[in-house]
Coordinates of C-alpha atoms and ligand atoms in Angstrom, one line a residue:
M1 CA -43.1 -29.1 10.1
T2 CA -42.2 -29.3 13.8
L3 CA -40.9 -26.3 15.5
R4 CA -37.9 -27.3 17.6
V5 CA -34.7 -26.1 19.2
L6 CA -31.8 -27.5 17.2
P7 CA -29.4 -29.9 18.8
E8 CA -26.0 -28.5 20.0
S9 CA -24.1 -30.5 17.3
L10 CA -26.1 -29.0 14.5
I11 CA -25.9 -25.5 16.0
N12 CA -22.1 -25.8 16.0
R13 CA -22.1 -27.0 12.4
I14 CA -24.1 -24.0 11.4
A15 CA -21.7 -21.7 13.3
A16 CA -18.8 -23.5 11.6
G17 CA -20.3 -22.4 8.3
E18 CA -19.6 -18.8 9.2
V19 CA -16.5 -19.1 11.4
V20 CA -14.6 -21.7 9.5
E21 CA -14.9 -20.8 5.8
R22 CA -11.8 -22.8 4.8
P23 CA -8.7 -24.3 6.4
A24 CA -7.1 -20.9 6.5
A25 CA -9.9 -19.7 8.8
A26 CA -9.3 -22.6 11.2
V27 CA -5.5 -21.8 11.2
K28 CA -6.4 -18.2 12.0
E29 CA -8.6 -19.1 14.9
L30 CA -6.1 -21.5 16.4
V31 CA -3.2 -19.1 16.0
E32 CA -5.3 -16.3 17.6
N33 CA -6.0 -18.6 20.5
A34 CA -2.3 -19.2 20.9
I35 CA -1.5 -15.5 20.8
D36 CA -4.3 -14.8 23.4
A37 CA -2.7 -17.5 25.5
G38 CA 0.5 -15.4 25.6
A39 CA 2.6 -17.8 23.5
K40 CA 6.0 -16.7 22.5
R41 CA 6.4 -19.4 19.8
I42 CA 3.7 -20.8 17.6
D43 CA 4.3 -23.7 15.1
V44 CA 1.9 -24.5 12.4
T45 CA 1.9 -27.6 10.3
L46 CA -0.5 -28.3 7.4
R47 CA -1.0 -31.3 5.0
H48 CA -2.9 -30.9 1.8
G49 CA -3.3 -27.2 2.3
G50 CA -4.8 -27.9 5.7
K51 CA -7.6 -30.1 4.3
S52 CA -6.4 -33.4 5.8
F53 CA -4.3 -32.0 8.7
I54 CA -3.7 -28.8 10.7
A55 CA -1.6 -28.7 13.8
V56 CA -0.9 -25.6 15.9
T57 CA 1.5 -25.9 18.8
D58 CA 2.1 -23.0 21.3
D59 CA 4.0 -22.4 24.5
G60 CA 1.2 -20.3 26.1
V61 CA -0.5 -20.6 29.4
G62 CA -2.3 -23.9 28.5
M63 CA -5.4 -25.4 30.1
D64 CA -6.0 -27.8 32.9
A65 CA -8.4 -30.8 32.5
A66 CA -11.5 -28.8 33.6
E67 CA -10.7 -25.9 31.3
L68 CA -10.1 -28.3 28.4
A69 CA -13.6 -29.8 28.9
L70 CA -15.1 -26.3 29.0
A71 CA -13.1 -24.8 26.1
V72 CA -14.8 -27.0 23.5
L73 CA -18.3 -26.0 24.7
R74 CA -20.2 -23.4 22.7
H75 CA -19.9 -19.9 24.0
A76 CA -17.3 -20.9 26.6
T77 CA -14.6 -18.3 26.8
S78 CA -12.0 -17.1 29.3
K79 CA -11.8 -13.7 27.6
L80 CA -14.9 -11.8 28.7
A81 CA -14.2 -11.6 32.5
D82 CA -16.7 -8.8 33.1
D83 CA -19.4 -9.3 30.5
D84 CA -18.3 -6.2 28.8
L85 CA -18.3 -6.2 25.0
T86 CA -16.9 -2.7 24.7
H87 CA -13.5 -3.3 26.2
I88 CA -12.2 -6.3 24.2
E89 CA -8.4 -6.6 24.4
T90 CA -8.1 -10.1 23.1
L91 CA -8.3 -11.5 19.5
G92 CA -11.0 -14.0 20.6
F93 CA -14.2 -13.3 22.7
R94 CA -17.0 -15.3 21.0
G95 CA -16.2 -18.8 22.4
E96 CA -17.1 -20.3 19.1
A97 CA -14.0 -21.4 17.3
L98 CA -13.2 -24.6 19.1
P99 CA -16.7 -26.1 19.2
S100 CA -17.2 -25.0 15.5
I101 CA -14.0 -26.6 14.3
G102 CA -14.7 -29.7 16.4
A103 CA -18.2 -30.0 14.9
V104 CA -16.9 -30.4 11.3
S105 CA -13.6 -32.3 11.9
R106 CA -11.7 -34.7 14.1
M107 CA -10.0 -32.5 16.6
T108 CA -7.6 -33.3 19.4
I109 CA -6.6 -30.7 21.9
A110 CA -3.7 -31.5 24.3
S111 CA -2.6 -29.0 26.8
R112 CA -0.5 -28.5 29.9
A113 CA -1.3 -25.6 32.1
R114 CA 1.6 -23.4 33.2
G115 CA 3.1 -24.8 36.3
A116 CA 1.2 -28.1 36.1
A117 CA 3.1 -31.4 36.2
E118 CA 1.0 -33.2 33.6
A119 CA -0.9 -32.7 30.4
F120 CA -4.4 -33.7 29.3
Q121 CA -6.1 -34.2 26.1
I122 CA -9.6 -34.2 24.7
T123 CA -11.0 -35.1 21.3
I124 CA -14.1 -34.1 19.4
D125 CA -15.0 -36.1 16.4
G126 CA -17.7 -34.5 14.3
G127 CA -19.0 -32.9 17.4
R128 CA -18.8 -36.0 19.7
L129 CA -16.8 -35.3 22.8
T130 CA -14.5 -37.5 24.9
A131 CA -13.6 -36.8 28.6
P132 CA -10.1 -35.4 29.2
A133 CA -7.4 -38.1 29.5
P134 CA -3.8 -37.8 30.6
A135 CA -1.4 -37.1 27.7
A136 CA 2.3 -36.3 27.1
L137 CA 3.1 -32.7 26.3
G138 CA 5.4 -29.9 27.4
P139 CA 3.9 -26.6 28.7
G140 CA 1.5 -25.1 26.3
T141 CA -1.2 -26.4 23.9
R142 CA -1.3 -28.5 20.8
V143 CA -4.4 -28.6 18.6
E144 CA -4.7 -31.1 15.8
V145 CA -7.5 -30.9 13.3
R146 CA -7.9 -33.9 10.9
D147 CA -10.3 -34.1 7.9
L148 CA -11.7 -30.7 8.2
F149 CA -15.3 -30.6 6.8
F150 CA -15.6 -34.4 6.7
A151 CA -18.9 -33.9 8.6
T152 CA -20.1 -31.2 6.1
P153 CA -19.4 -32.6 2.6
A154 CA -21.1 -29.7 0.9
R155 CA -18.4 -27.3 2.2
L156 CA -15.7 -29.8 1.4
K157 CA -16.7 -29.6 -2.3
F158 CA -16.0 -25.9 -2.3
L159 CA -12.4 -26.2 -1.3
K160 CA -9.8 -25.4 -3.9
A161 CA -6.5 -27.1 -4.8
D162 CA -4.1 -27.8 -1.9
R163 CA -1.7 -25.2 -3.1
T164 CA -4.5 -22.5 -3.1
E165 CA -5.7 -23.5 0.4
F166 CA -2.1 -23.4 1.6
G167 CA -1.7 -20.0 0.2
H168 CA -4.7 -18.7 2.0
A169 CA -3.5 -20.2 5.3
R170 CA 0.0 -18.8 4.8
D171 CA -1.6 -15.4 4.2
A172 CA -3.7 -15.7 7.4
L173 CA -0.7 -16.7 9.4
S174 CA 1.5 -13.9 7.9
R175 CA -1.0 -11.2 8.8
L176 CA -1.0 -12.3 12.4
A177 CA 2.7 -12.6 12.4
M178 CA 3.0 -9.1 11.1
A179 CA 1.0 -7.8 14.0
H180 CA 3.0 -9.8 16.6
P181 CA 6.7 -9.5 15.6
E182 CA 7.8 -10.2 19.1
R183 CA 6.7 -13.8 18.8
A184 CA 8.2 -16.6 16.7
F185 CA 6.1 -18.3 14.1
T186 CA 6.8 -21.2 11.8
L187 CA 4.7 -22.8 9.0
A188 CA 5.4 -26.2 7.6
D189 CA 3.8 -27.8 4.6
G190 CA 4.1 -31.6 5.4
E191 CA 7.8 -32.0 6.1
T192 CA 8.9 -28.8 4.4
M193 CA 9.4 -25.6 6.4
R194 CA 7.7 -22.8 4.5
L195 CA 7.9 -19.9 6.9
D196 CA 10.4 -19.4 9.7
L197 CA 9.9 -16.2 11.5
P198 CA 12.2 -15.8 14.5
A199 CA 11.0 -13.4 17.2
A200 CA 12.2 -9.9 16.3
A201 CA 13.9 -8.2 19.2
A202 CA 14.3 -4.4 19.4
D203 CA 11.5 -1.9 19.8
L204 CA 8.2 -2.4 18.3
F205 CA 8.8 -0.3 15.2
Q206 CA 12.1 -2.0 14.3
A207 CA 10.6 -5.3 15.0
R208 CA 7.7 -4.8 12.6
R209 CA 10.1 -3.6 10.0
A210 CA 12.2 -6.7 10.5
R211 CA 9.1 -8.9 10.4
L212 CA 7.9 -7.4 7.1
A213 CA 11.4 -7.9 5.7
Q214 CA 11.3 -11.5 6.8
L215 CA 8.0 -12.0 5.1
F216 CA 8.4 -10.1 1.9
G217 CA 12.1 -9.4 1.5
A218 CA 14.0 -6.2 2.1
D219 CA 12.5 -4.7 -1.1
F220 CA 9.2 -4.2 0.7
T221 CA 10.8 -2.2 3.5
D222 CA 13.5 -0.4 1.4
D223 CA 10.9 1.0 -0.9
A224 CA 8.7 2.2 2.0
L225 CA 8.3 5.2 4.1
S226 CA 7.7 5.2 7.9
I227 CA 4.5 6.4 9.3
E228 CA 4.1 7.7 12.8
A229 CA 1.1 9.8 13.7
E230 CA -1.2 10.4 16.6
R231 CA -4.5 12.2 17.0
D232 CA -7.1 12.3 19.8
G233 CA -5.8 9.1 21.4
L234 CA -5.4 7.2 18.1
R235 CA -2.0 6.1 17.0
L236 CA -1.0 5.1 13.5
S237 CA 2.2 3.6 12.6
G238 CA 3.8 1.3 10.0
L239 CA 5.1 1.5 6.5
V240 CA 3.7 2.7 3.3
G241 CA 5.2 2.0 -0.1
L242 CA 6.6 4.6 -2.5
P243 CA 4.2 5.3 -5.3
T244 CA 6.7 4.0 -7.8
A245 CA 6.7 0.7 -6.0
S246 CA 3.0 0.2 -6.6
R247 CA 1.4 -3.1 -7.7
R248 CA -1.3 -4.2 -10.1
T249 CA -3.4 -5.7 -7.2
A250 CA -4.0 -4.7 -3.6
D251 CA -2.6 -7.9 -2.4
R252 CA 0.1 -6.2 -0.4
Q253 CA -2.1 -4.0 1.8
Y254 CA -2.1 -5.0 5.4
L255 CA -4.3 -3.2 7.9
F256 CA -4.4 -3.8 11.6
V257 CA -6.5 -2.4 14.4
N258 CA -5.3 -3.1 17.9
G259 CA -3.2 -6.0 16.6
R260 CA -6.1 -7.6 14.7
P261 CA -5.8 -8.0 10.9
V262 CA -8.8 -6.5 9.4
R263 CA -10.3 -6.0 5.9
D264 CA -12.2 -2.8 6.1
R265 CA -13.6 -0.8 3.2
M266 CA -13.2 2.5 5.0
L267 CA -9.5 1.9 5.8
V268 CA -8.8 0.7 2.2
G269 CA -10.7 3.8 0.9
A270 CA -8.6 6.0 3.1
V271 CA -5.4 4.5 1.7
R272 CA -6.6 4.9 -1.8
G273 CA -7.5 8.5 -1.1
A274 CA -4.1 9.3 0.3
Y275 CA -2.5 8.1 -2.8
A276 CA -5.0 9.5 -5.2
D277 CA -2.7 12.2 -6.4
V278 CA 0.3 10.1 -7.0
L279 CA -1.1 6.8 -8.4
A280 CA -3.4 5.8 -11.2
R281 CA -6.6 4.2 -10.1
D282 CA -5.6 0.8 -11.3
R283 CA -2.3 0.8 -9.3
H284 CA -2.1 -0.2 -5.6
P285 CA 0.4 0.8 -3.0
M286 CA 2.0 -1.6 -0.6
V287 CA 1.1 -0.7 2.9
A288 CA 1.3 -2.2 6.4
L289 CA -0.6 0.1 8.8
F290 CA -1.2 -0.4 12.4
L291 CA -3.8 1.6 14.1
D292 CA -4.0 1.5 17.9
A293 CA -7.0 2.9 19.6
P294 CA -8.7 2.6 23.0
A295 CA -10.8 -0.6 23.0
A296 CA -14.0 1.4 23.5
F297 CA -13.3 3.3 20.3
V298 CA -13.5 0.1 18.2
D299 CA -16.4 -2.3 17.9
V300 CA -15.0 -5.7 16.9
N301 CA -18.2 -7.6 17.4
V302 CA -19.4 -7.0 13.8
H303 CA -18.6 -10.3 12.0
P304 CA -18.2 -13.9 13.1
A305 CA -14.8 -14.1 11.6
K306 CA -13.8 -10.9 13.4
T307 CA -12.2 -9.4 10.3
E308 CA -14.4 -6.4 10.2
V309 CA -14.5 -3.5 12.7
R310 CA -16.5 -0.4 13.3
F311 CA -15.1 2.8 14.6
R312 CA -16.8 5.2 16.9
D313 CA -15.6 8.1 14.7
A314 CA -14.7 6.8 11.2
G315 CA -13.9 10.3 10.0
L316 CA -11.2 10.8 12.6
V317 CA -9.6 7.5 11.5
R318 CA -9.8 8.4 7.9
G319 CA -8.3 11.9 8.5
L320 CA -5.5 10.4 10.5
I321 CA -4.6 7.9 7.7
V322 CA -4.9 10.3 4.8
G323 CA -3.0 13.0 6.6
A324 CA -0.1 10.7 7.8
I325 CA 0.4 9.0 4.4
R326 CA 0.3 12.3 2.4
H327 CA 2.7 13.8 4.8
A328 CA 5.1 10.9 4.4
L329 CA 4.8 10.9 0.6
A330 CA 5.3 14.6 0.4
G331 CA 8.5 14.2 2.4
A332 CA 9.7 11.4 0.2
G333 CA 10.6 14.1 -2.4
I334 CA 12.6 12.7 -5.2
R335 CA 12.9 9.1 -4.0
T336 CA 11.8 6.4 -6.3
A337 CA 11.6 2.6 -5.8
A338 CA 14.8 0.7 -6.2
A339 CA 13.1 -1.4 -8.9
V340 CA 13.0 1.7 -11.1
A341 CA 16.8 1.9 -11.3
Q342 CA 17.1 -2.0 -11.4
G343 CA 14.8 -2.0 -14.4
A344 CA 16.8 0.6 -16.2
L345 CA 20.1 -1.2 -15.5
G346 CA 18.6 -4.5 -16.7
A347 CA 17.7 -2.8 -20.0
F348 CA 21.2 -1.6 -20.3
H349 CA 22.6 -5.0 -19.8
Q350 CA 20.5 -6.4 -22.6
G351 CA 22.5 -4.2 -24.9
G352 CA 25.5 -6.6 -24.7
A353 CA 28.0 -8.0 -22.3
P354 CA 29.5 -5.3 -20.0
G355 CA 32.9 -4.1 -21.3
A356 CA 32.5 -5.7 -24.8
G357 CA 34.2 -3.5 -27.4
A358 CA 35.1 -0.9 -24.9
H359 CA 38.4 -0.1 -26.7
H360 CA 37.0 0.2 -30.2
P361 CA 34.4 2.9 -30.2
A362 CA 32.0 2.4 -33.1
P363 CA 32.1 5.0 -35.9
G364 CA 30.0 8.0 -35.0
L365 CA 30.5 7.5 -31.3
A366 CA 32.8 10.5 -31.1
E367 CA 30.3 12.8 -32.7
A368 CA 27.6 11.4 -30.4
A369 CA 29.9 12.0 -27.4
A370 CA 30.4 15.6 -28.5
R371 CA 26.7 16.1 -28.4
F372 CA 26.8 15.0 -24.8
Q373 CA 28.8 18.0 -23.8
A374 CA 27.2 20.1 -21.2
P375 CA 25.5 23.1 -22.7
G376 CA 27.0 26.4 -21.5
P377 CA 25.2 27.9 -18.6
G378 CA 22.5 30.2 -19.8
A379 CA 21.1 33.2 -18.1
G380 CA 17.5 32.6 -18.8
E381 CA 15.0 31.9 -16.1
F382 CA 13.2 28.5 -16.4
Q383 CA 10.2 29.7 -18.3
G384 CA 6.8 29.0 -16.9
L385 CA 8.0 27.9 -13.5
G386 CA 9.2 31.1 -12.2
P387 CA 12.5 31.8 -10.5
P388 CA 14.4 28.7 -9.3
Q389 CA 14.4 28.0 -5.5
A390 CA 17.1 29.7 -3.5
P391 CA 20.1 27.3 -3.4
A392 CA 21.0 25.5 -0.2
A393 CA 23.5 27.4 1.9
G394 CA 27.0 27.2 0.5
V395 CA 26.0 25.8 -2.9
P396 CA 25.9 28.5 -5.5
A397 CA 23.3 27.5 -8.1
D398 CA 25.2 28.9 -11.1
E399 CA 28.4 27.0 -10.5
D400 CA 28.1 23.9 -12.5
S401 CA 30.6 21.8 -10.5
S402 CA 28.9 22.5 -7.1
A403 CA 25.4 21.9 -8.4
V404 CA 26.5 18.2 -8.4
A405 CA 25.9 18.3 -4.6
Y406 CA 22.2 18.8 -5.0
P407 CA 20.1 15.6 -4.8
L408 CA 19.3 15.8 -8.5
G409 CA 22.7 17.2 -9.4
A410 CA 23.9 19.3 -12.3
A411 CA 22.3 19.0 -15.7
R412 CA 24.7 17.6 -18.2
A413 CA 22.6 17.0 -21.3
Q414 CA 19.2 16.8 -22.7
L415 CA 18.2 13.7 -24.7
F416 CA 15.5 13.6 -27.4
D417 CA 14.3 17.0 -26.2
T418 CA 12.6 15.0 -23.5
Y419 CA 15.0 13.7 -20.9
I420 CA 17.4 15.6 -18.7
V421 CA 20.6 13.8 -17.8
A422 CA 22.3 15.1 -14.6
E423 CA 25.4 14.2 -12.7
T424 CA 25.0 13.8 -8.9
A425 CA 27.4 13.0 -6.1
Q426 CA 26.3 9.4 -6.1
G427 CA 25.9 8.8 -9.8
M428 CA 23.5 10.1 -12.3
V429 CA 19.8 10.8 -12.8
I430 CA 17.6 10.8 -15.8
V431 CA 14.6 13.0 -15.5
D432 CA 11.5 12.8 -17.7
Q433 CA 11.0 16.6 -18.1
H434 CA 7.4 16.3 -19.2
A435 CA 6.3 14.0 -16.4
A436 CA 8.3 16.1 -13.9
H437 CA 6.7 19.3 -15.2
E438 CA 3.2 17.9 -14.9
R439 CA 3.9 17.2 -11.3
L440 CA 5.3 20.6 -10.6
V441 CA 2.4 22.3 -12.2
F442 CA 0.0 20.2 -10.2
E443 CA 1.7 20.8 -6.9
R444 CA 1.9 24.6 -7.6
I445 CA -1.7 24.8 -8.5
R446 CA -2.7 22.9 -5.5
A447 CA -0.6 25.2 -3.3
A448 CA -2.0 28.2 -5.0
L449 CA -5.6 26.9 -4.5
D450 CA -4.8 26.4 -0.8
A451 CA -3.5 29.9 -0.6
G452 CA -6.7 31.4 -2.1
G453 CA -6.4 31.1 -5.9
V454 CA -4.1 30.7 -8.9
A455 CA -2.6 33.9 -10.3
R456 CA -3.7 34.7 -13.8
Q457 CA -2.0 36.5 -16.6
I458 CA -4.0 38.5 -19.2
L459 CA -3.6 37.4 -22.8
L460 CA -2.6 40.3 -25.0
I461 CA -5.0 39.0 -27.6
P462 CA -7.9 37.0 -26.2
E463 CA -8.2 33.7 -28.1
V464 CA -11.5 32.4 -29.5
V465 CA -11.8 28.6 -29.7
E466 CA -14.5 27.0 -31.7
L467 CA -16.1 23.9 -30.1
D468 CA -19.5 22.3 -30.6
S469 CA -22.2 24.0 -28.6
A470 CA -22.6 21.2 -26.0
A471 CA -18.9 21.2 -25.2
A472 CA -18.8 25.0 -25.0
E473 CA -21.7 25.0 -22.6
A474 CA -20.3 22.3 -20.5
L475 CA -17.0 24.1 -20.3
C476 CA -18.6 27.4 -19.4
A477 CA -20.7 25.7 -16.7
H478 CA -17.4 25.1 -15.0
G479 CA -16.3 28.7 -15.6
E480 CA -16.0 29.6 -11.9
E481 CA -13.9 26.6 -11.1
L482 CA -11.7 27.1 -14.1
A483 CA -11.2 30.8 -13.0
A484 CA -10.1 29.6 -9.6
L485 CA -7.5 27.5 -11.5
G486 CA -6.4 30.5 -13.3
L487 CA -8.2 30.1 -16.6
L488 CA -10.8 32.7 -17.6
V489 CA -13.2 31.3 -20.1
E490 CA -16.4 32.9 -21.3
P491 CA -19.1 32.0 -23.8
F492 CA -18.5 33.5 -27.3
G493 CA -21.7 33.1 -29.4
D494 CA -22.9 29.6 -30.2
G495 CA -20.4 26.8 -29.9
A496 CA -17.4 29.0 -29.1
V497 CA -15.5 30.3 -26.1
V498 CA -13.1 33.1 -25.6
V499 CA -10.1 32.7 -23.3
R500 CA -8.9 36.0 -21.7
E501 CA -6.6 34.9 -19.0
T502 CA -4.4 31.8 -18.4
P503 CA -2.6 30.6 -15.2
A504 CA 0.5 32.7 -14.8
L505 CA 2.6 29.8 -13.6
L506 CA 2.1 27.9 -16.9
G507 CA 4.0 30.5 -18.9
E508 CA 3.1 30.5 -22.5
V509 CA 0.1 28.3 -23.2
A510 CA -1.1 26.7 -26.4
V511 CA -4.6 27.9 -25.7
E512 CA -6.6 26.1 -28.4
G513 CA -5.3 22.6 -27.6
L514 CA -5.7 23.2 -23.9
I515 CA -9.4 24.2 -24.3
R516 CA -10.2 21.3 -26.6
D517 CA -8.6 18.8 -24.2
L518 CA -10.3 20.4 -21.1
A519 CA -13.6 20.3 -22.9
D520 CA -13.1 16.5 -23.6
E521 CA -12.2 16.0 -20.0
I522 CA -15.2 17.9 -18.7
A523 CA -17.5 15.9 -21.0
G524 CA -16.0 12.7 -19.4
L525 CA -16.6 14.0 -15.9
G526 CA -20.2 13.1 -15.7
Q527 CA -23.0 15.1 -14.2
G528 CA -22.4 17.1 -11.0
L529 CA -18.8 16.1 -10.5
A530 CA -16.6 19.0 -9.4
L531 CA -13.5 19.8 -11.3
S532 CA -11.6 19.7 -8.0
E533 CA -12.2 16.0 -7.8
R534 CA -10.2 15.6 -10.9
L535 CA -7.7 18.3 -10.2
E536 CA -4.8 16.1 -11.0
T537 CA -6.1 15.3 -14.5
V538 CA -7.0 18.9 -15.1
C539 CA -3.5 20.0 -14.0
A540 CA -1.9 17.4 -16.1
T541 CA -3.8 18.7 -19.1
M542 CA -2.8 22.3 -18.3
A543 CA 0.9 21.2 -18.0
C544 CA 0.7 19.4 -21.3
H545 CA -0.1 22.6 -23.1
S546 CA 2.3 24.9 -21.3
S547 CA 5.7 25.7 -22.6
V548 CA 7.8 23.1 -20.8
R549 CA 7.1 19.6 -21.8
A550 CA 8.5 16.7 -23.9
G551 CA 9.8 17.9 -27.2
R552 CA 11.1 21.3 -26.0
R553 CA 14.8 22.0 -26.0
L554 CA 16.0 23.4 -22.7
N555 CA 19.2 25.2 -22.0
A556 CA 21.4 24.4 -19.0
A557 CA 19.9 27.0 -16.8
E558 CA 16.4 25.9 -17.6
M559 CA 17.2 22.3 -16.9
N560 CA 18.9 23.1 -13.6
A561 CA 16.1 25.2 -12.6
L562 CA 13.7 22.3 -13.2
L563 CA 15.9 20.0 -11.1
R564 CA 16.0 22.5 -8.2
E565 CA 12.2 23.0 -8.4
M566 CA 11.7 19.2 -8.3
E567 CA 13.8 19.0 -5.2
A568 CA 11.6 21.6 -3.5
T569 CA 8.3 20.1 -4.6
P570 CA 6.4 17.4 -2.6
N571 CA 5.7 14.2 -4.5
A572 CA 8.0 15.1 -7.3
A573 CA 9.4 11.6 -7.8
Q574 CA 6.3 10.4 -9.7
C575 CA 3.7 11.8 -12.0
G576 CA 0.0 11.7 -11.2
H577 CA -0.2 8.1 -12.4
G578 CA 2.6 6.7 -10.2
R579 CA 5.2 6.5 -13.0
P580 CA 8.6 7.7 -12.0
T581 CA 9.7 11.1 -13.1
V582 CA 13.3 10.4 -12.2
V583 CA 15.6 7.4 -12.4
H584 CA 18.6 7.3 -10.2
L585 CA 21.7 5.2 -11.3
D586 CA 24.4 4.8 -8.7
R587 CA 28.0 5.3 -9.9
A588 CA 28.7 1.8 -8.6
D589 CA 26.0 0.4 -10.9
I590 CA 27.3 2.3 -13.8
E591 CA 30.7 1.0 -13.2
K592 CA 29.4 -2.5 -13.0
L593 CA 27.9 -2.0 -16.5
F594 CA 31.4 -1.5 -17.8
G595 CA 32.9 -4.4 -15.9
R596 CA 34.9 -2.0 -13.7
R597 CA 33.6 -3.6 -10.5
Ligands
ADP601 N1 -4.1 -22.3 22.6 C1 -4.7 -22.2 23.8 N2 -4.1 -22.0 24.9 C2 -4.8 -21.8 26.1 N3 -6.2 -21.7 26.1 C3 -6.9 -21.9 25.0 C4 -6.2 -22.1 23.8 N4 -7.1 -22.2 22.8 C5 -8.3 -22.0 23.4 N5 -8.2 -21.8 24.7 C6 -9.2 -21.6 25.7 O1 -10.4 -22.0 25.1 C7 -11.4 -21.0 25.1 C8 -12.3 -21.1 23.9 O2 -11.6 -20.9 22.7 P1 -12.4 -20.4 21.4 O3 -13.4 -21.4 21.1 O4 -11.4 -20.1 20.3 O5 -13.1 -19.1 21.9 P2 -12.5 -17.6 22.2 O6 -11.1 -17.6 21.7 O7 -13.4 -16.7 21.5 O8 -12.5 -17.5 23.7 C9 -10.6 -19.7 25.2 O9 -11.3 -18.7 25.7 C10 -9.4 -20.1 26.0 O10 -9.8 -20.1 27.4
MG602 MG1 -10.6 -18.2 19.8

């Protein structure tokens, strides 16, 4: 074998292997160039998903003939003025995209520099260059890429169906468009316009919101919370979805660092961590998060496609993200995604045409209606959850009619010993008392832990629970942690434990069931994992065996106390798995059901 330096055309084709993975990557590079060129409007046209044709037209600063000739040379860039890789403010900096794309396709670049009277164009065909020649074009740049990968048939074979490639390209463009809402973008598939994103005016925050709504519909933004946080020179802003608007895949998670769309494990992990208490592991929130940091804080020179970054202090970034999202979620209180109510209304509609038979109540309906009467106000305190929160000023808690003014309203009925139906000023709510109670217990235990420990109550008669010896041992091995959670468990001979104290906030507890379930859970924990890492499951188990849960009849005072407690509790709108605890139905929607609107 002869040792030799590879010819330029081959080097470029090798680089293309990394930089231009598929048509979407070429689209991304060309649109990034347009953004770096200060374009206010960027139009993209694809044919066959970009396989046969990609055109990107912009109204940016453009290039003169000499710049055109340079732009297609390897490692030629106008973006590293001072040889400093630690202060990159542009999307591009490697000077690789144009020569790489040109090495594996037939590319034409036409450009007219700002203020120049005429345009020039240049072509590269499988790496072969022509000299710049005069062309007709308005101010800006137009890059056309034909027959991508014709020069590298191996890569061509790996491309997917047109529709799939188009989808990837659309996604790449959408991500850039999200980060740059002040610019207009269009995407056409052949003759058909597929995306039309006019420049969003207004301040950056409003503009981002508008851009996200343009891309995903108002559902995305309606079911999301605003994030605004700053720490040590880092700024985080954007939108995060309500837990009840979660999805089966992470396809709606968009993360940006200094205007650059990134896929970063650490960032994704931080988002997951922030939602850990309100979503099941197989559910994924929608998020669009924009992190702005001083250029020197971020190393973008990590990956040829520039989709990965490193942070000088990853812990700081993680803390900022987790803190900001948790804060927003806690503040969302009893809000659930619009789809929750929509789903409920859809189910009602399936029961028959609205208004049908309205004047002829079926036999038995009167009796059923009678059962719907509000139970009389009881004096009892809501057992197991302590005294209800102090009512808001001017709204006495015990006056049924004024309780309607609370966000979760006045309890009117309990259904199936499981659901609380309440009337609110806007309509009605249905609360899953079991799911809600789980959440309340969890939040209370967490708050108590933060404050130094969970108060315990001594059982009058300690309860002995028989388990097998392995389970008893495993349980007692976590004895200290359980004690911190309010549960005092000690070994009691071989294969048994004795429970002496239980968390006071649980009220009356079905001890045996609780201990058996906890033992199962601890067996499933695996070696060395702390209970605190599964706090939410443990709390859910505790809640399950306490006095308030599905299948327990509550009186009006107890129901109202539960509603008031939910209003005062962070994250109360969903259980630990992201299922809603409450469904809101607007009065207008209810009236529609009966054809009154
Ligand atoms: N759309 C465009 N408008 C103006 N200049 C451009 C455009 N696209 C590319 N250029 C010029 O060509 C150079 C090389 O582009 P590229 O190969 O993508 O490398 P990089 O973007 O990393 O600099 C850029 O630095 C820029 O000067
Ligand atoms: Mg570039």
